[in-house]
C-alpha positions as MATLAB code, in Angstrom:
seq = 'MMKLILKYRNKIVSLGLLPIIATLICLHFFQNTIVLGIGFIVCLGLLLYGIVRLKDLNFFLLLGSIGIGSCFVLRLFTGYKFIPYGSITPILELLLLIVAFIHITAPEIYKELQERLHLRNCFSFVLEAKTIVILSSLHLTILLFVDHIEHLFLEEGSFFLMYGIPVIIYVLCLVINVVGIHLALQENFRYSLVRIAVVHDGKIYLKQRTGCPDEKYENAPMWDIAVESPFEGPIEKSSEYAARIAKKICASKDTTPRLILKYTTTSCDADNQQRVSLYILPLQNETDLQKITGGRFFSFDEISETAARRYSPSLLSELDTLQMAAEMWKAFGASE';
ca = [
      10.409   20.261   -9.636;
      11.573   17.236   -7.641;
      10.840   19.017   -4.339;
       7.315   19.725   -5.561;
       6.764   16.084   -6.543;
       8.112   14.856   -3.201;
       5.886   17.255   -1.297;
       2.688   16.208   -3.057;
       3.535   12.579   -3.850;
       0.609   11.227   -1.804;
      -1.805   13.552   -3.585;
      -0.710   12.542   -7.107;
      -0.759    8.793   -6.459;
      -4.023    8.662   -8.439;
      -2.063    9.474  -11.583;
      -0.978    5.836  -11.530;
      -4.428    5.013  -12.911;
      -3.923    7.109  -16.037;
      -1.745    4.559  -17.927;
      -4.433    1.900  -17.331;
      -7.209    4.208  -18.547;
      -5.139    5.289  -21.574;
      -4.379    1.655  -22.462;
      -8.053    0.662  -22.274;
      -8.962    3.535  -24.608;
      -6.100    3.124  -27.101;
      -6.768   -0.606  -27.558;
      -9.675    0.340  -29.846;
      -7.697    2.673  -32.080;
      -4.253    1.085  -32.464;
      -2.618   -2.323  -32.824;
      -3.223   -4.251  -29.595;
       0.271   -5.643  -29.019;
       1.899   -2.231  -29.481;
      -0.568   -0.535  -27.129;
      -0.103   -3.215  -24.466;
       3.685   -2.999  -24.797;
       3.702    0.779  -24.446;
       1.260    0.641  -21.524;
       3.416   -1.956  -19.759;
       6.636    0.031  -20.291;
       5.024    3.256  -19.050;
       3.584    1.587  -15.925;
       6.817   -0.244  -15.113;
       8.971    2.826  -15.783;
       6.878    5.083  -13.547;
       6.710    2.357  -10.895;
      10.502    2.034  -10.782;
      10.907    5.822  -10.770;
       8.578    6.048   -7.774;
      10.502    3.343   -5.919;
      13.937    4.824   -6.580;
      13.244    8.563   -6.341;
      10.037    8.971   -4.345;
      10.493    5.945   -2.063;
       6.887    4.938   -2.751;
       5.267    1.800   -4.181;
       2.330    3.117   -6.213;
      -0.366    0.438   -6.036;
      -2.042    1.523   -9.277;
       1.225    1.387  -11.229;
       1.925   -2.030   -9.703;
      -1.580   -3.116  -10.750;
      -1.006   -1.853  -14.283;
       2.473   -3.360  -14.571;
       1.258   -6.841  -13.597;
      -2.116   -6.751  -15.392;
      -1.050   -5.066  -18.623;
       2.291   -6.896  -18.602;
       0.594  -10.292  -18.304;
      -1.801   -9.463  -21.131;
       1.099   -8.216  -23.267;
       3.102  -11.416  -22.741;
       0.095  -13.604  -23.569;
      -0.654  -11.748  -26.798;
       3.022  -11.493  -27.800;
       3.915  -15.162  -27.346;
       0.587  -16.944  -27.908;
      -1.118  -14.682  -30.421;
      -4.864  -15.331  -30.435;
      -4.686  -18.722  -28.702;
      -5.559  -17.478  -25.210;
      -6.855  -14.023  -26.180;
      -9.284  -14.457  -29.088;
      -9.923  -11.658  -31.537;
     -12.145   -8.941  -30.044;
     -11.697  -10.072  -26.433;
      -8.581   -8.112  -25.496;
     -10.404   -5.601  -23.266;
     -12.383   -8.171  -21.185;
      -9.216  -10.283  -20.761;
      -7.229   -7.244  -19.592;
     -10.054   -6.276  -17.245;
     -10.061   -9.830  -15.833;
      -6.292   -9.800  -15.230;
      -6.505   -6.427  -13.466;
      -9.410   -7.769  -11.387;
      -7.335  -10.800  -10.316;
      -4.455   -8.588   -9.145;
      -6.875   -6.343   -7.205;
      -8.552   -9.404   -5.650;
      -5.180  -10.742   -4.464;
      -4.502   -7.369   -2.848;
      -7.825   -7.548   -0.961;
      -7.398  -11.114    0.252;
      -3.669  -10.892    1.015;
      -2.733   -7.229    1.680;
       0.300   -8.408    3.622;
       2.009   -9.194    0.293;
       1.918   -5.502   -0.648;
       3.099   -4.467    2.823;
       5.898   -7.042    2.846;
       7.078   -5.821   -0.557;
       7.214   -2.286    0.823;
       9.209   -3.516    3.804;
      11.691   -5.408    1.645;
      12.246   -2.322   -0.507;
      12.556   -0.091    2.594;
       9.620    2.033    1.475;
       7.295    3.987    3.713;
       3.866    2.449    4.168;
       1.323    5.273    3.865;
      -1.816    3.930    2.198;
      -3.153    0.437    1.543;
      -5.657    1.152   -1.304;
      -7.995   -1.645   -0.189;
     -11.090    0.491   -0.881;
      -9.963    1.164   -4.446;
      -9.158   -2.517   -4.976;
     -12.629   -3.479   -3.707;
     -14.190   -0.984   -6.124;
     -12.326   -2.580   -9.026;
     -13.229   -6.130   -7.984;
     -16.935   -5.440   -7.391;
     -17.597   -3.347  -10.496;
     -15.423   -5.415  -12.846;
     -16.982   -8.652  -11.565;
     -20.462   -7.284  -12.251;
     -19.401   -6.043  -15.681;
     -17.779   -9.319  -16.742;
     -20.757  -11.308  -15.441;
     -23.127   -9.141  -17.472;
     -20.928   -9.612  -20.557;
     -21.108  -13.371  -20.081;
     -24.923  -13.333  -20.261;
     -25.186  -10.611  -22.897;
     -22.987  -12.660  -25.219;
     -25.961  -14.988  -25.756;
     -28.484  -12.210  -26.501;
     -26.185   -9.793  -28.340;
     -28.677   -9.571  -31.222;
     -31.069   -7.658  -28.941;
     -28.625   -4.719  -28.622;
     -27.767   -2.038  -31.102;
     -24.167   -2.072  -32.316;
     -23.393    1.156  -30.440;
     -24.862   -0.271  -27.231;
     -22.849   -3.480  -27.471;
     -19.647   -1.523  -28.120;
     -20.201    0.719  -25.101;
     -21.104   -2.215  -22.863;
     -17.947   -4.142  -23.729;
     -15.381   -1.364  -24.143;
     -16.772    1.758  -22.494;
     -17.702    0.405  -19.076;
     -14.124   -0.660  -18.106;
     -12.889    2.878  -18.754;
     -15.695    4.282  -16.597;
     -14.823    1.846  -13.789;
     -11.232    3.064  -13.608;
     -12.228    6.717  -13.941;
     -14.597    6.160  -11.001;
     -11.762    4.491   -9.080;
      -9.589    7.535   -9.794;
     -12.291    9.856   -8.432;
     -12.695    7.713   -5.298;
      -8.950    7.760   -4.712;
      -8.671   11.533   -5.210;
     -11.513   12.157   -2.759;
     -10.176    9.580   -0.294;
      -6.637   10.967   -0.318;
      -7.994   14.499    0.053;
     -10.058   13.514    3.103;
      -7.204   11.520    4.582;
      -4.660   14.289    4.227;
      -6.846   17.312    4.912;
      -9.339   16.005    7.472;
      -7.755   12.786    8.774;
     -11.072   11.079    8.101;
      -9.963    7.785    6.677;
      -6.364    6.916    7.451;
      -4.288    6.725   10.594;
      -0.934    5.126   11.302;
      -0.494    2.220   13.712;
       3.001    1.805   15.159;
       3.838   -1.207   17.318;
       7.049   -1.272   19.345;
       8.231   -4.771   20.263;
       9.894   -4.727   23.705;
      11.632   -7.372   25.805;
      13.625   -7.102   29.023;
      13.713   -3.299   28.854;
      14.943   -3.274   25.236;
      13.200   -2.336   22.015;
      13.365   -4.121   18.653;
      14.279   -1.848   15.736;
      14.846   -2.385   12.028;
      16.061   -0.109    9.277;
      13.585    1.653    7.000;
      13.630    4.656    4.703;
      11.544    7.546    5.979;
      10.720   10.924    4.499;
      13.133   12.163    1.811;
      15.982   14.049    3.446;
      18.473   15.965    1.315;
      21.047   16.047    4.095;
      21.231   12.264    4.555;
      20.237   11.287    1.023;
      17.405    8.976    2.090;
      19.757    6.786    4.130;
      17.874    4.018    5.999;
      17.276    4.832    9.657;
      16.489    2.615   12.622;
      12.823    2.702   13.532;
      10.068    0.677   15.170;
       9.734   -2.616   13.332;
       5.962   -2.547   12.783;
       4.245    0.372   11.112;
       1.051    0.009    9.121;
      -1.697    2.328    7.825;
      -5.157    1.724    9.219;
      -8.359    2.553    7.341;
     -11.314    3.279    9.590;
     -12.233    4.961   12.890;
      -9.211    5.471   15.090;
     -11.170    3.904   17.968;
     -10.899    0.546   16.185;
      -7.135    0.745   15.691;
      -6.592   -1.478   18.757;
      -8.402   -4.353   17.034;
      -6.201   -3.850   13.986;
      -3.046   -3.802   16.152;
      -4.154   -7.040   17.819;
      -4.534   -8.741   14.422;
      -1.032   -7.670   13.452;
       0.361   -8.931   16.773;
      -1.105  -12.398   16.190;
       0.797  -12.639   12.911;
       4.198  -11.653   14.306;
       4.110  -13.105   17.812;
       4.306  -16.827   18.631;
       2.601  -16.326   21.987;
      -1.138  -15.843   21.486;
      -1.524  -14.477   25.022;
       0.523  -11.367   24.273;
      -1.490   -8.342   23.196;
      -0.337   -4.860   22.208;
      -0.913   -2.044   24.708;
      -1.824    1.452   23.555;
       0.518    3.937   25.202;
       0.183    7.092   23.099;
      -2.021    8.836   20.541;
      -0.733   11.918   18.802;
      -0.831   13.933   15.605;
       2.313   14.596   13.647;
       3.391   16.245   10.424;
       3.590   13.778    7.552;
       6.112   13.773    4.715;
       3.903   16.424    3.117;
       4.857   19.346    5.321;
       1.376   20.915    5.206;
      -0.551   17.815    6.295;
      -1.167   16.168    9.648;
      -1.285   12.451   10.402;
      -2.835   10.618   13.341;
      -0.625    8.023   15.017;
      -1.515    5.305   17.533;
       1.556    3.952   19.335;
       1.497    0.512   20.962;
       4.014   -1.657   22.769;
       4.062   -5.422   22.305;
       5.856   -6.939   25.330;
       7.471  -10.343   24.789;
       8.348  -12.934   27.401;
      11.098  -14.325   25.141;
      12.934  -12.919   22.128;
      12.120  -16.092   20.219;
       8.418  -15.210   20.378;
       9.001  -12.701   17.591;
       8.220  -14.161   14.167;
       8.055  -12.992   10.539;
      10.187   -9.931   11.246;
      13.813  -10.072   10.196;
      16.658   -7.662    9.577;
      16.515   -5.961   12.956;
      17.783   -6.335   16.506;
      17.060   -5.312   20.082;
      18.483   -1.993   21.292;
      18.828   -0.752   24.833;
      17.485    2.755   25.358;
      20.894    3.847   26.600;
      22.440    2.763   23.290;
      19.897    4.845   21.382;
      20.537    7.889   23.560;
      24.320    7.610   23.295;
      24.588    7.232   19.509;
      24.064    9.781   16.751;
      20.460   10.962   16.489;
      20.615   10.893   12.680;
      20.765    7.096   12.824;
      17.194    6.972   14.111;
      13.912    8.104   12.617;
      12.431   11.385   13.871;
       9.251    9.501   14.836;
      11.175    7.125   17.074;
      13.085    9.952   18.735;
       9.873   11.857   19.472;
       8.360    8.735   21.072;
      11.495    7.596   22.890;
      10.691    8.873   26.399;
       7.211    7.341   26.357;
       8.539    4.048   24.984;
      11.322    3.858   27.558;
       8.921    4.487   30.437;
       6.481    1.859   29.154;
       9.232   -0.708   28.560;
      10.728   -0.198   32.037;
       7.324   -0.422   33.716;
       6.561   -3.632   31.864;
       9.943   -5.084   32.837;
       9.306   -4.249   36.477;
       5.610   -5.045   36.815;
       4.446   -6.797   33.644;
       5.349  -10.308   34.750;
       2.960   -9.997   37.726;
      -0.080   -9.318   35.494;
];
C-alpha cells in the first residue's frame, strides 16, 4: 500500500482539499467548534504524515491546517466575540483566502519551508491559490452587499449564496488541480523543473536534500544542486524565471544564470516524465552567494572519488556537463 501511495503521491495531492470541503459542509449540520476541531486535526495529521512518510508538503493540507486551525482557536477561546453567530463559514472562507493570498504574493515562504524540511519541490500550486483568492474575494464582496438587501432573496437562495458557494469554489479548485496535475505529469504541459548550479573557481556548491523515496538508503539526505524550483509556464520562459531566482540569491546583480542543458527525466513516479532546464550561476566570489545556507563548495574530483550514494541521481547524471561548463567558465569566463 505504501509503495502505491509513494508512486502516485503527486496525483493524489488534490485529496488535501477534501478535509476543507468536508468541514465547510459539516459546519451546517453539527456543532461548529467540534467540526472545526476535527477538521484541524485531520488536516494537521495528514500534513505531518505527508512530511514524514511521503516527503511532501501538501499545500492544500497546509492551507486547511492554518485556516481551519485559526478559525478553531478563535471560536474556542473567544466564543462569538470575533465570529458572530451565523458567520462561521464566511470567516473560515476569509481565513483560507488570506493564506492563499500570502502564498501568491510570497511563494518563497512555501519553498523555503520545503527546503528547511528537506522536502522535494515538485509543484507550487499558485494557479489553485489564485483561483481561491479570486472566487472567494468575489463571493465575500457579493455577501457584503447582499447583506443589505437580504429581504429580496428567498430563504433557500440566501442559504445557498452564503454556504453553498464556498463548497463549490473548493470543488472547482479540486477539479482544476486534478486536471493540472494530469496535464503536468502526462503531457508536460504546465510544469518543468529549473535547476541552478552555483559554481566558483571550478567548484560547485551543493547542499543536502531528500530526493525520491529509496528503500535501500531509507530516504537519507543526499548532496545535490542547491537551487531547484518548479516552473509553471512555457519552458521557453524558464530563463526569465531562473534570472529572477538568481537576483534573490546572488549579491552581484551582473551575474546571470547560463542555460547549459535541457533534458527529460523520469520523476519520482516511475511512469511519468519531467522536463528539466539546467543552468550554471558563476560567481566571482564565494561571498556573493546569499540566502542559501547549509551547503558547501565541492571540487568535481571530490564528487567523483566519494561514494555515489552520497549524491542525488540527478546530480550524477548532470555531472559531466556541469564539470565542463564550470571549467570553461574558470578558464574563459573572466574575459567576458
